[in-house]
CSV table of C-alpha atoms in Angstrom, one decimal:
chain,number,residue,atom,x,y,z
A,30,UNK,CA,0.0,0.0,0.0
A,31,UNK,CA,3.0,2.3,0.4
A,32,UNK,CA,3.2,3.2,-3.3
A,33,UNK,CA,-0.5,3.9,-3.5
A,34,UNK,CA,-0.4,5.8,-0.3
A,35,UNK,CA,2.4,8.1,-1.5
A,36,UNK,CA,0.9,8.5,-4.9
A,37,UNK,CA,-2.6,9.3,-3.6
A,38,UNK,CA,-1.3,11.8,-1.1
A,39,UNK,CA,0.9,13.6,-3.7
A,40,UNK,CA,-1.8,13.8,-6.3
A,41,UNK,CA,-4.3,15.2,-3.8
A,42,UNK,CA,-1.9,17.7,-2.2
A,43,UNK,CA,-3.1,21.3,-2.7
A,44,UNK,CA,-1.3,24.6,-2.1
A,45,UNK,CA,-4.0,25.4,0.5
A,46,UNK,CA,-2.7,22.4,2.5
A,47,UNK,CA,0.7,24.0,2.9
A,48,UNK,CA,1.2,25.8,6.3
A,49,UNK,CA,3.1,29.0,6.6
A,50,UNK,CA,6.0,27.1,8.1
A,51,UNK,CA,6.1,24.8,5.1
A,52,UNK,CA,6.0,27.7,2.7
A,53,UNK,CA,8.8,29.5,4.5
A,54,UNK,CA,10.9,26.3,4.5
A,55,UNK,CA,10.2,25.7,0.9
A,56,UNK,CA,11.2,29.2,0.0
A,57,UNK,CA,14.6,29.0,1.8
A,58,UNK,CA,15.3,25.6,0.3
A,59,UNK,CA,14.7,26.8,-3.2
A,60,UNK,CA,16.9,29.9,-3.1
A,61,UNK,CA,19.6,28.0,-1.2
A,62,UNK,CA,19.5,25.4,-4.0
A,63,UNK,CA,19.7,28.1,-6.7
A,64,UNK,CA,22.7,29.7,-5.0
A,65,UNK,CA,24.5,26.4,-4.7
A,66,UNK,CA,23.8,25.6,-8.4
A,67,UNK,CA,25.0,28.9,-9.7
A,68,UNK,CA,28.2,28.9,-7.7
A,69,UNK,CA,28.8,25.2,-8.2
A,70,UNK,CA,28.5,25.4,-12.0
A,71,UNK,CA,30.8,28.4,-12.2
A,72,UNK,CA,33.6,27.2,-10.0
A,73,UNK,CA,33.7,23.4,-10.2
A,74,UNK,CA,34.6,21.4,-13.3
A,75,UNK,CA,32.2,18.6,-12.9
A,76,UNK,CA,29.0,20.3,-14.0
A,77,UNK,CA,30.8,21.9,-17.0
A,78,UNK,CA,32.3,18.6,-18.0
A,79,UNK,CA,28.8,17.1,-17.8
A,80,UNK,CA,27.3,19.9,-19.9
A,81,UNK,CA,30.0,19.8,-22.6
A,82,UNK,CA,29.7,16.0,-22.8
A,83,UNK,CA,25.9,15.9,-23.2
A,84,UNK,CA,25.0,19.1,-24.9
A,85,UNK,CA,26.0,18.4,-28.5
A,86,UNK,CA,25.3,14.6,-28.9
A,87,UNK,CA,22.3,14.2,-26.7
A,88,UNK,CA,20.5,17.6,-26.2
A,89,UNK,CA,17.2,18.6,-27.9
A,90,UNK,CA,15.7,22.1,-28.1
A,91,UNK,CA,17.2,24.4,-25.5
A,92,UNK,CA,14.2,25.0,-23.3
A,93,UNK,CA,15.6,25.0,-19.8
A,94,UNK,CA,18.1,27.1,-17.9
A,95,UNK,CA,21.6,26.1,-16.9
A,96,UNK,CA,21.7,28.2,-13.8
A,97,UNK,CA,25.4,29.0,-13.5
A,98,UNK,CA,26.1,29.6,-17.2
A,99,UNK,CA,26.6,33.3,-17.8
A,100,UNK,CA,28.0,34.0,-21.2
A,101,UNK,CA,24.6,34.7,-22.8
A,102,UNK,CA,24.8,32.1,-25.5
A,103,UNK,CA,21.7,30.1,-26.0
A,104,UNK,CA,23.8,27.0,-26.5
A,105,UNK,CA,25.5,27.5,-23.2
A,106,UNK,CA,22.8,29.1,-21.0
A,107,UNK,CA,20.1,26.6,-21.9
A,108,UNK,CA,19.7,23.0,-22.7
A,109,UNK,CA,16.8,20.6,-23.1
A,110,UNK,CA,15.0,19.6,-19.9
A,111,UNK,CA,16.9,16.3,-19.4
A,112,UNK,CA,20.3,17.8,-19.7
A,113,UNK,CA,19.4,20.9,-17.6
A,114,UNK,CA,18.1,18.6,-14.8
A,115,UNK,CA,21.3,16.6,-14.9
A,116,UNK,CA,23.7,19.6,-15.0
A,117,UNK,CA,21.8,21.7,-12.4
A,118,UNK,CA,21.6,18.7,-10.1
A,119,UNK,CA,25.3,18.1,-10.3
A,120,UNK,CA,26.1,21.8,-9.9
A,121,UNK,CA,23.8,22.2,-6.8
A,122,UNK,CA,25.6,19.4,-5.0
A,123,UNK,CA,29.2,19.5,-6.2
A,124,UNK,CA,30.3,21.9,-3.4
A,125,UNK,CA,28.5,20.0,-0.7
A,126,UNK,CA,27.0,23.2,0.3
A,127,UNK,CA,23.3,22.3,-0.1
A,128,UNK,CA,20.5,21.8,2.3
A,129,UNK,CA,20.3,18.8,4.7
A,130,UNK,CA,17.5,16.9,6.4
A,131,UNK,CA,19.5,15.9,9.4
A,132,UNK,CA,17.6,12.8,10.5
A,133,UNK,CA,18.4,11.1,7.2
A,134,UNK,CA,21.4,13.1,5.9
A,135,UNK,CA,19.4,13.7,2.7
A,136,UNK,CA,20.0,16.8,0.7
A,137,UNK,CA,16.5,17.1,-0.6
A,138,UNK,CA,16.3,20.2,-2.8
A,139,UNK,CA,18.9,19.1,-5.4
A,140,UNK,CA,17.1,16.2,-7.2
A,141,UNK,CA,13.6,17.8,-6.9
A,142,UNK,CA,14.3,21.4,-7.7
A,143,UNK,CA,16.6,20.6,-10.6
A,144,UNK,CA,14.0,18.4,-12.2
A,145,UNK,CA,11.1,20.8,-11.5
A,146,UNK,CA,12.7,24.0,-12.9
A,147,UNK,CA,13.7,22.2,-16.1
A,148,UNK,CA,10.3,20.8,-16.6
A,149,UNK,CA,8.5,24.0,-15.7
A,150,UNK,CA,10.5,25.9,-18.3
A,151,UNK,CA,10.0,23.3,-20.9
A,152,UNK,CA,6.3,22.4,-20.3
A,153,UNK,CA,4.9,25.6,-18.8
A,154,UNK,CA,3.3,27.8,-18.0
A,155,UNK,CA,3.6,26.8,-14.4
A,156,UNK,CA,2.4,29.1,-11.6
A,157,UNK,CA,4.4,29.7,-8.4
A,158,UNK,CA,1.8,27.9,-6.4
A,159,UNK,CA,1.9,24.9,-8.6
A,160,UNK,CA,5.7,24.8,-8.5
A,161,UNK,CA,5.9,25.1,-4.7
A,162,UNK,CA,3.2,22.5,-4.2
A,163,UNK,CA,5.1,20.0,-6.4
A,164,UNK,CA,8.4,20.9,-4.7
A,165,UNK,CA,7.0,20.1,-1.3
A,166,UNK,CA,5.4,16.9,-2.5
A,167,UNK,CA,8.8,15.7,-3.9
A,168,UNK,CA,10.7,16.7,-0.7
A,169,UNK,CA,8.3,15.0,1.5
A,170,UNK,CA,8.4,11.8,-0.6
A,171,UNK,CA,12.2,11.8,-0.4
A,172,UNK,CA,12.4,12.3,3.4
A,173,UNK,CA,9.6,9.9,4.3
A,174,UNK,CA,11.3,7.3,2.2
A,175,UNK,CA,14.6,8.1,3.9
A,176,UNK,CA,13.2,7.8,7.4
A,177,UNK,CA,11.7,4.5,6.4
A,178,UNK,CA,15.1,3.0,5.6
A,179,UNK,CA,17.4,4.9,7.9
A,180,UNK,CA,20.0,4.4,9.2
A,181,UNK,CA,20.6,0.9,7.8
A,182,UNK,CA,20.3,2.0,4.2
A,183,UNK,CA,23.1,4.7,4.7
A,184,UNK,CA,25.2,2.5,6.9
A,185,UNK,CA,25.7,-0.2,4.3
A,186,UNK,CA,27.0,2.4,1.8
A,187,UNK,CA,24.1,3.8,-0.2
A,188,UNK,CA,24.1,7.5,-1.0
A,189,UNK,CA,20.7,8.2,0.3
A,190,UNK,CA,20.2,11.6,-1.4
A,191,UNK,CA,20.2,10.0,-4.8
A,192,UNK,CA,18.5,6.7,-3.9
A,193,UNK,CA,15.4,8.5,-2.7
A,194,UNK,CA,16.0,11.5,-4.9
A,195,UNK,CA,14.9,9.9,-8.2
A,196,UNK,CA,11.6,9.0,-6.5
A,197,UNK,CA,11.2,12.5,-5.0
A,198,UNK,CA,11.9,14.0,-8.4
A,199,UNK,CA,9.3,11.7,-10.1
A,200,UNK,CA,6.7,12.6,-7.5
A,201,UNK,CA,7.4,16.4,-8.0
A,202,UNK,CA,7.4,16.3,-11.8
A,203,UNK,CA,4.4,14.0,-11.8
A,204,UNK,CA,2.5,16.5,-9.6
A,205,UNK,CA,3.4,19.3,-12.0
A,206,UNK,CA,2.3,17.2,-14.9
A,207,UNK,CA,-1.0,16.5,-13.1
A,208,UNK,CA,-0.7,12.7,-13.1
A,209,UNK,CA,-3.6,10.8,-11.6
A,210,UNK,CA,-2.9,8.4,-8.8
A,211,UNK,CA,-2.4,5.3,-11.0
A,212,UNK,CA,0.0,7.1,-13.3
A,213,UNK,CA,1.8,8.5,-10.3
A,214,UNK,CA,2.3,5.0,-9.0
A,215,UNK,CA,3.9,4.0,-12.3
A,216,UNK,CA,6.1,7.1,-12.2
A,217,UNK,CA,7.3,6.1,-8.7
A,218,UNK,CA,8.0,2.6,-10.0
A,219,UNK,CA,10.0,3.7,-13.0
A,220,UNK,CA,12.0,6.0,-10.6
A,221,UNK,CA,12.5,3.3,-8.0
A,222,UNK,CA,14.1,0.9,-10.4
A,223,UNK,CA,16.7,3.6,-11.2
A,224,UNK,CA,18.2,3.5,-7.7
A,225,UNK,CA,21.6,5.1,-7.9
A,226,UNK,CA,24.5,6.2,-5.7
A,227,UNK,CA,27.1,4.6,-3.4
A,228,UNK,CA,29.4,6.2,-0.9
A,229,UNK,CA,32.5,4.8,-2.5
A,230,UNK,CA,32.4,7.8,-4.8
A,231,UNK,CA,32.4,10.5,-2.1
A,232,UNK,CA,35.3,12.9,-2.7
A,233,UNK,CA,35.0,12.6,-6.5
A,234,UNK,CA,32.9,14.2,-9.3
A,235,UNK,CA,30.7,11.1,-9.3
A,236,UNK,CA,29.2,12.0,-5.9
A,237,UNK,CA,27.4,15.0,-7.5
A,238,UNK,CA,26.6,13.0,-10.6
A,239,UNK,CA,24.3,10.9,-8.3
A,240,UNK,CA,22.1,14.0,-7.7
A,241,UNK,CA,22.0,15.1,-11.3
A,242,UNK,CA,21.1,11.5,-12.4
A,243,UNK,CA,18.4,11.3,-9.7
A,244,UNK,CA,16.8,14.5,-11.0
A,245,UNK,CA,17.1,13.4,-14.6
A,246,UNK,CA,15.8,9.9,-13.8
A,247,UNK,CA,12.9,11.1,-11.8
A,248,UNK,CA,11.9,13.5,-14.5
A,249,UNK,CA,12.1,10.7,-17.1
A,250,UNK,CA,10.0,8.4,-14.9
A,251,UNK,CA,7.2,11.0,-14.7
A,252,UNK,CA,7.2,11.7,-18.4
A,253,UNK,CA,7.2,8.0,-19.3
A,254,UNK,CA,4.3,7.4,-16.9
A,255,UNK,CA,2.4,10.3,-18.4
A,256,UNK,CA,2.6,8.7,-21.8
A,257,UNK,CA,1.4,5.3,-20.6
A,258,UNK,CA,4.6,3.6,-19.6
A,259,UNK,CA,3.9,1.0,-17.0
A,260,UNK,CA,5.6,-0.2,-13.9
A,261,UNK,CA,4.7,-2.1,-10.7
A,262,UNK,CA,1.9,-0.5,-8.7
A,263,UNK,CA,3.7,-1.9,-5.6
A,264,UNK,CA,7.2,-0.7,-6.5
A,265,UNK,CA,8.0,0.4,-3.0
A,266,UNK,CA,6.6,-2.3,-0.7
A,267,UNK,CA,6.6,-5.5,-2.8
A,268,UNK,CA,8.8,-8.4,-1.7
A,269,UNK,CA,11.3,-7.6,-4.4
A,270,UNK,CA,10.6,-3.8,-4.4
A,271,UNK,CA,12.6,-0.8,-3.4
A,272,UNK,CA,12.1,-0.8,0.3
A,273,UNK,CA,13.0,-4.5,0.9
A,274,UNK,CA,15.9,-4.5,-1.6
A,275,UNK,CA,17.7,-1.4,-0.2
A,276,UNK,CA,17.0,-1.9,3.5
A,277,UNK,CA,16.6,-4.5,6.2
A,278,UNK,CA,14.2,-2.4,8.2
A,279,UNK,CA,10.9,-3.9,9.3
A,280,UNK,CA,7.7,-1.9,9.1
A,281,UNK,CA,9.5,0.3,6.6
A,282,UNK,CA,6.3,2.1,5.5
A,283,UNK,CA,5.4,3.4,9.0
A,284,UNK,CA,6.4,7.0,8.2
A,285,UNK,CA,4.0,7.2,5.3
A,286,UNK,CA,1.1,7.6,7.8
A,287,UNK,CA,2.6,11.0,8.7
A,288,UNK,CA,2.3,12.5,5.2
A,289,UNK,CA,0.7,15.9,5.5
A,290,UNK,CA,0.8,15.8,9.3
A,291,UNK,CA,4.5,16.0,10.1
A,292,UNK,CA,6.3,18.1,7.5
A,293,UNK,CA,9.9,17.0,6.9
A,294,UNK,CA,10.7,20.2,4.9
A,295,UNK,CA,10.3,22.2,8.1
A,296,UNK,CA,13.3,20.2,9.5
A,297,UNK,CA,15.5,21.1,6.6
A,298,UNK,CA,18.8,22.8,7.5
A,299,UNK,CA,21.3,24.9,5.6
A,300,UNK,CA,25.0,24.5,5.7
A,301,UNK,CA,27.4,27.3,6.7
A,302,UNK,CA,30.3,25.2,5.5
A,303,UNK,CA,30.7,23.5,2.0
A,304,UNK,CA,31.6,20.0,3.1
A,305,UNK,CA,30.3,16.8,4.7
A,306,UNK,CA,27.9,17.8,7.4
A,307,UNK,CA,29.4,15.5,10.1
A,308,UNK,CA,32.5,17.7,10.0
A,309,UNK,CA,30.6,20.9,10.9
A,310,UNK,CA,30.9,20.6,14.7
A,311,UNK,CA,34.7,20.2,14.4
A,312,UNK,CA,34.9,23.2,12.0
A,313,UNK,CA,32.7,25.3,14.4
A,314,UNK,CA,35.0,24.4,17.3
A,315,UNK,CA,38.2,25.0,15.3
A,316,UNK,CA,36.9,28.5,14.3
A,317,UNK,CA,36.1,29.3,17.9
A,318,UNK,CA,39.6,28.3,18.9
A,319,UNK,CA,41.1,30.3,16.1
A,320,UNK,CA,39.3,33.4,17.3
A,321,UNK,CA,40.2,32.7,20.9
A,322,UNK,CA,43.9,32.4,20.1
A,323,UNK,CA,43.8,35.7,18.3
A,324,UNK,CA,42.0,37.5,21.1
A,325,UNK,CA,44.6,36.1,23.6
A,326,UNK,CA,47.5,37.1,21.4
A,327,UNK,CA,48.6,33.5,21.0
A,328,UNK,CA,50.3,32.3,17.8
A,329,UNK,CA,48.8,29.6,15.7
A,330,UNK,CA,52.4,28.8,14.7
A,331,UNK,CA,53.0,27.6,18.2
A,332,UNK,CA,50.4,24.8,18.1
A,333,UNK,CA,51.9,21.5,18.9
A,334,UNK,CA,48.8,19.2,18.5
A,335,UNK,CA,45.1,19.4,17.7
A,336,UNK,CA,42.9,16.8,19.4
A,337,UNK,CA,39.4,15.9,18.2
A,338,UNK,CA,36.9,13.6,20.0
A,339,UNK,CA,34.0,12.6,17.7
A,340,UNK,CA,31.5,9.9,17.0
A,341,UNK,CA,33.0,6.9,15.1
A,342,UNK,CA,30.7,7.6,12.2
A,343,UNK,CA,32.6,10.8,11.6
A,344,UNK,CA,35.8,9.0,10.7
A,345,UNK,CA,34.0,6.5,8.6
A,346,UNK,CA,32.5,9.2,6.4
A,347,UNK,CA,35.3,11.8,6.6
A,348,UNK,CA,38.5,10.0,7.5
A,349,UNK,CA,40.7,11.0,4.6
A,350,UNK,CA,44.0,11.9,6.3
A,351,UNK,CA,45.8,13.2,3.3
A,352,UNK,CA,43.4,14.7,0.7
A,353,UNK,CA,44.8,15.6,-2.6
A,354,UNK,CA,42.0,17.6,-4.1
A,355,UNK,CA,39.4,20.1,-2.9
A,356,UNK,CA,36.7,17.5,-3.4
A,357,UNK,CA,38.5,15.0,-1.3
A,358,UNK,CA,39.1,17.6,1.4
A,359,UNK,CA,35.3,17.9,1.8
A,360,UNK,CA,35.5,14.5,3.4
A,361,UNK,CA,38.6,15.0,5.5
A,362,UNK,CA,38.0,15.8,9.2
A,363,UNK,CA,41.8,16.5,9.4
A,364,UNK,CA,41.5,19.2,6.7
A,365,UNK,CA,38.4,20.6,8.4
A,366,UNK,CA,40.2,21.2,11.7
A,367,UNK,CA,43.2,22.6,10.0
A,368,UNK,CA,41.4,25.2,7.9
A,369,UNK,CA,39.2,26.2,10.8
A,370,UNK,CA,42.2,27.0,13.0
A,371,UNK,CA,44.4,28.5,10.3
A,372,UNK,CA,41.8,30.7,8.5
A,373,UNK,CA,39.1,31.2,11.1
A,374,UNK,CA,36.5,30.3,8.4
A,375,UNK,CA,35.5,27.5,6.1
A,376,UNK,CA,34.2,28.8,2.8
A,377,UNK,CA,34.5,27.3,-0.7
A,378,UNK,CA,37.9,29.1,-0.9
A,379,UNK,CA,39.3,26.8,1.7
A,380,UNK,CA,38.3,23.7,-0.3
A,381,UNK,CA,40.3,24.4,-3.4
A,382,UNK,CA,43.1,22.2,-4.7
A,383,UNK,CA,45.6,25.0,-4.0
A,384,UNK,CA,44.7,25.3,-0.3
A,385,UNK,CA,44.6,21.5,0.1
A,386,UNK,CA,48.3,21.4,-1.1
A,387,UNK,CA,49.4,24.5,0.8
A,388,UNK,CA,52.4,23.5,2.9
A,389,UNK,CA,51.0,25.3,6.0
A,390,UNK,CA,47.7,23.5,5.7
A,391,UNK,CA,49.4,20.2,5.1
A,392,UNK,CA,51.6,20.7,8.2
A,393,UNK,CA,48.5,21.6,10.4
A,394,UNK,CA,46.6,18.5,9.1
A,395,UNK,CA,49.5,16.3,10.4
A,396,UNK,CA,49.1,17.8,13.9
A,397,UNK,CA,45.5,16.7,14.1
A,398,UNK,CA,44.7,13.5,16.1
A,399,UNK,CA,41.2,12.0,16.2
A,400,UNK,CA,39.7,9.9,19.0
A,401,UNK,CA,36.5,7.9,18.4
A,402,UNK,CA,33.9,8.0,21.2
A,403,UNK,CA,30.5,6.4,20.9
A,404,UNK,CA,29.2,8.6,23.7
A,405,UNK,CA,29.7,11.6,21.5
A,406,UNK,CA,26.8,12.2,19.1
A,407,UNK,CA,27.3,12.8,15.4
A,408,UNK,CA,26.0,16.3,16.0
A,409,UNK,CA,28.7,17.3,18.5
A,410,UNK,CA,32.5,17.4,18.8
A,411,UNK,CA,35.3,18.1,21.3
A,412,UNK,CA,38.1,20.2,19.8
A,413,UNK,CA,41.3,21.1,21.7
A,414,UNK,CA,44.7,22.4,20.8
A,415,UNK,CA,47.9,22.4,22.8
A,416,UNK,CA,50.6,25.0,22.3
A,417,UNK,CA,54.3,24.4,22.6
A,418,UNK,CA,54.4,25.9,26.1
A,419,UNK,CA,51.8,23.5,27.3
A,420,UNK,CA,48.8,25.8,27.1
A,421,UNK,CA,45.6,23.9,26.2
A,422,UNK,CA,42.4,25.4,24.8
A,423,UNK,CA,39.2,23.4,24.3
A,424,UNK,CA,35.8,23.8,22.8
A,425,UNK,CA,32.8,21.5,23.1
A,426,UNK,CA,30.3,22.1,20.3
A,427,UNK,CA,26.9,20.5,21.0
A,428,UNK,CA,25.0,22.1,18.2
A,429,UNK,CA,27.1,23.4,15.3
A,430,UNK,CA,26.1,26.5,13.3
A,431,UNK,CA,23.5,25.5,10.7
A,432,UNK,CA,21.9,22.8,12.9
A,433,UNK,CA,18.2,22.8,13.8
A,434,UNK,CA,19.1,24.1,17.3
A,435,UNK,CA,21.5,26.7,15.9
A,436,UNK,CA,20.2,27.6,12.4
A,437,UNK,CA,21.5,30.2,10.0
A,438,UNK,CA,19.5,33.4,10.3
A,439,UNK,CA,17.6,34.7,7.3
A,440,UNK,CA,20.3,37.3,6.9
A,441,UNK,CA,23.1,34.7,7.1
A,442,UNK,CA,21.3,32.5,4.5
A,443,UNK,CA,20.9,35.4,2.2
A,444,UNK,CA,24.6,36.3,2.7
A,445,UNK,CA,25.5,32.7,1.7
A,446,UNK,CA,23.5,33.0,-1.5
A,447,UNK,CA,25.0,36.4,-2.3
A,448,UNK,CA,28.6,35.3,-1.7
A,449,UNK,CA,28.2,32.4,-4.1
A,450,UNK,CA,26.3,34.2,-6.8
A,451,UNK,CA,28.0,37.7,-6.7
A,452,UNK,CA,31.3,36.0,-7.7
A,453,UNK,CA,29.5,34.7,-10.8
A,454,UNK,CA,27.3,37.6,-12.0
A,455,UNK,CA,28.1,40.6,-9.8
A,456,UNK,CA,26.3,42.1,-6.8
A,457,UNK,CA,23.4,43.8,-8.7
A,458,UNK,CA,22.4,40.7,-10.7
A,459,UNK,CA,22.9,38.5,-7.6
A,460,UNK,CA,20.4,40.7,-5.7
A,461,UNK,CA,18.0,40.3,-8.6
A,462,UNK,CA,18.6,36.6,-8.5
A,463,UNK,CA,17.9,36.4,-4.8
A,464,UNK,CA,14.6,38.3,-5.3
A,465,UNK,CA,13.6,36.0,-8.1
A,466,UNK,CA,14.3,32.7,-6.4
A,467,UNK,CA,12.9,33.8,-3.1
A,468,UNK,CA,9.8,35.0,-4.8
A,469,UNK,CA,8.9,31.9,-6.8
A,470,UNK,CA,5.6,31.3,-5.1
A,471,UNK,CA,4.2,34.6,-6.3
A,472,UNK,CA,5.0,34.1,-10.0
A,473,UNK,CA,2.3,33.6,-12.6
A,474,UNK,CA,4.8,31.6,-14.7
A,475,UNK,CA,8.0,30.3,-13.2
A,476,UNK,CA,9.7,30.3,-16.6
A,477,UNK,CA,10.1,34.0,-16.4
A,478,UNK,CA,12.7,33.5,-13.7
A,479,UNK,CA,15.6,33.2,-16.2
A,480,UNK,CA,14.9,36.8,-17.4
A,481,UNK,CA,14.8,38.4,-14.0
A,482,UNK,CA,18.5,38.4,-13.4
C-alpha cells in the first residue's frame, strides 16, 4: 500500500494544505539550492564537463536554464530539460553546500528542484503555487522514504540523497504534470528501479553526478508514466521492491502515515560550510579556537597538537587523512580542523586544490589527532589544541552552526546566497537573482525567472 499511499497523497496535495511554516521552509530551500547551483557550475569542473559532454550529442531544443552559465549564449545558457536537470543537479551538490535533512542526511532540494525547474520551463506555464506544491510533494516523498530505511540504508553504503532523490523528483514532476494516482504509481515505480548512488564515490565528481542523475531519472520516470509507460503498482513495498531491496528495516512504511501531518521540509537545515555535514561541529569548534587564540594574542604557529573527539561515524565518512583535491578535502576531518584553525573560516575558498596542497595546511593536518567516542553524538565534537608551552584550549560544540538548534539566520542564509552568486554575476544581478528565487511562489509563470537576473 505504500506506493498507492504516497501517490494518492501527492496527487491530492493542494497549495492550500501548505502551512506558513512549510512555505517559509520551501522558499529557503529553493533559493539556497539556486545559489549552490549557480556557484557550483561556475567554479567546479564537474557540471561543466557534464554539460560539454551531453549538450551536443544528446540535447534537444534548449528550453531549460543552466543556472550558472553566464556567457549569454543560447547553446550554453540553456539545454533541453533532461540535460538541464542533470547539470543543475550536479552543480547544486558539487560543493557539498546544499540543504540537509539531518535525521536522514538527505540533501532534498537538489534532485527535486533541478527536475522541477527544467520541466516547468519546458512544459509551462507553471504558476508559483503549482511549483511550490510540487516541490514540497517531492521533498516529503524523499524524506519519508529516507526515514523508512534509515540508518541501515546509509550505513551499508548507499548515497541516500540519490537513492530517494529519483523518487522524489518523479513525484514532484508527476505532480506538476497533473498525473492521476495510478500514473503517479507508475512514475514512482520507474524512478524506484533507477536506484543510484554509493558512498565509495564521495570525494569525486561522481558524488554530485548521483544527484543530477536522480533529477534526470525522476523526470524521465514521470514523463514516461504520463505517456502510458507501466511499472509495478507496488514498487516500494513489494517483496522484491525498493524498500526491501535497499533496506533491512521492518515496518518500513510506517512514516507514510505521517504524510501531510508531520512536514519534513520544516526540518530542513542549511550549511554554513561546504563539506560533509558531520564535519561541521569540528569546524565550528576550530573556528572558535582560532578566534580565541587571536584574542589572547597567542600564535597559531606555536600549536603542537590538535585533538578531536568525535562519534565513530565521523571517521567512517570523513576519515581522509591526506586529501589531494578540494573534493577529497570535503570529506577530511583533518582538513576541516586545519582550515578552521588557520583561516578562522571554512568557505569554498578553503576547499580548493591550492589550499589542500598548501604547505602550512598540510603541516597543520599532520598535527590533528582524532579519537573515536561512541558517547559523543554525530552532531557534536570536542576540539582542543595544545601549544608548545603546554597551554591547552578546548571547545565542546553541542550544536554546530547550521543545525536545527543553531540555524543560520535569514540574513546569514541570504549572505551565503549572495557570496556564491555575486562572484559569478556581480552584486546587482545577484540581488535580482535572490529576489527572483525567493519570490517563486508569487510568480504567474515560473519560466520568467531566467529573465529576472
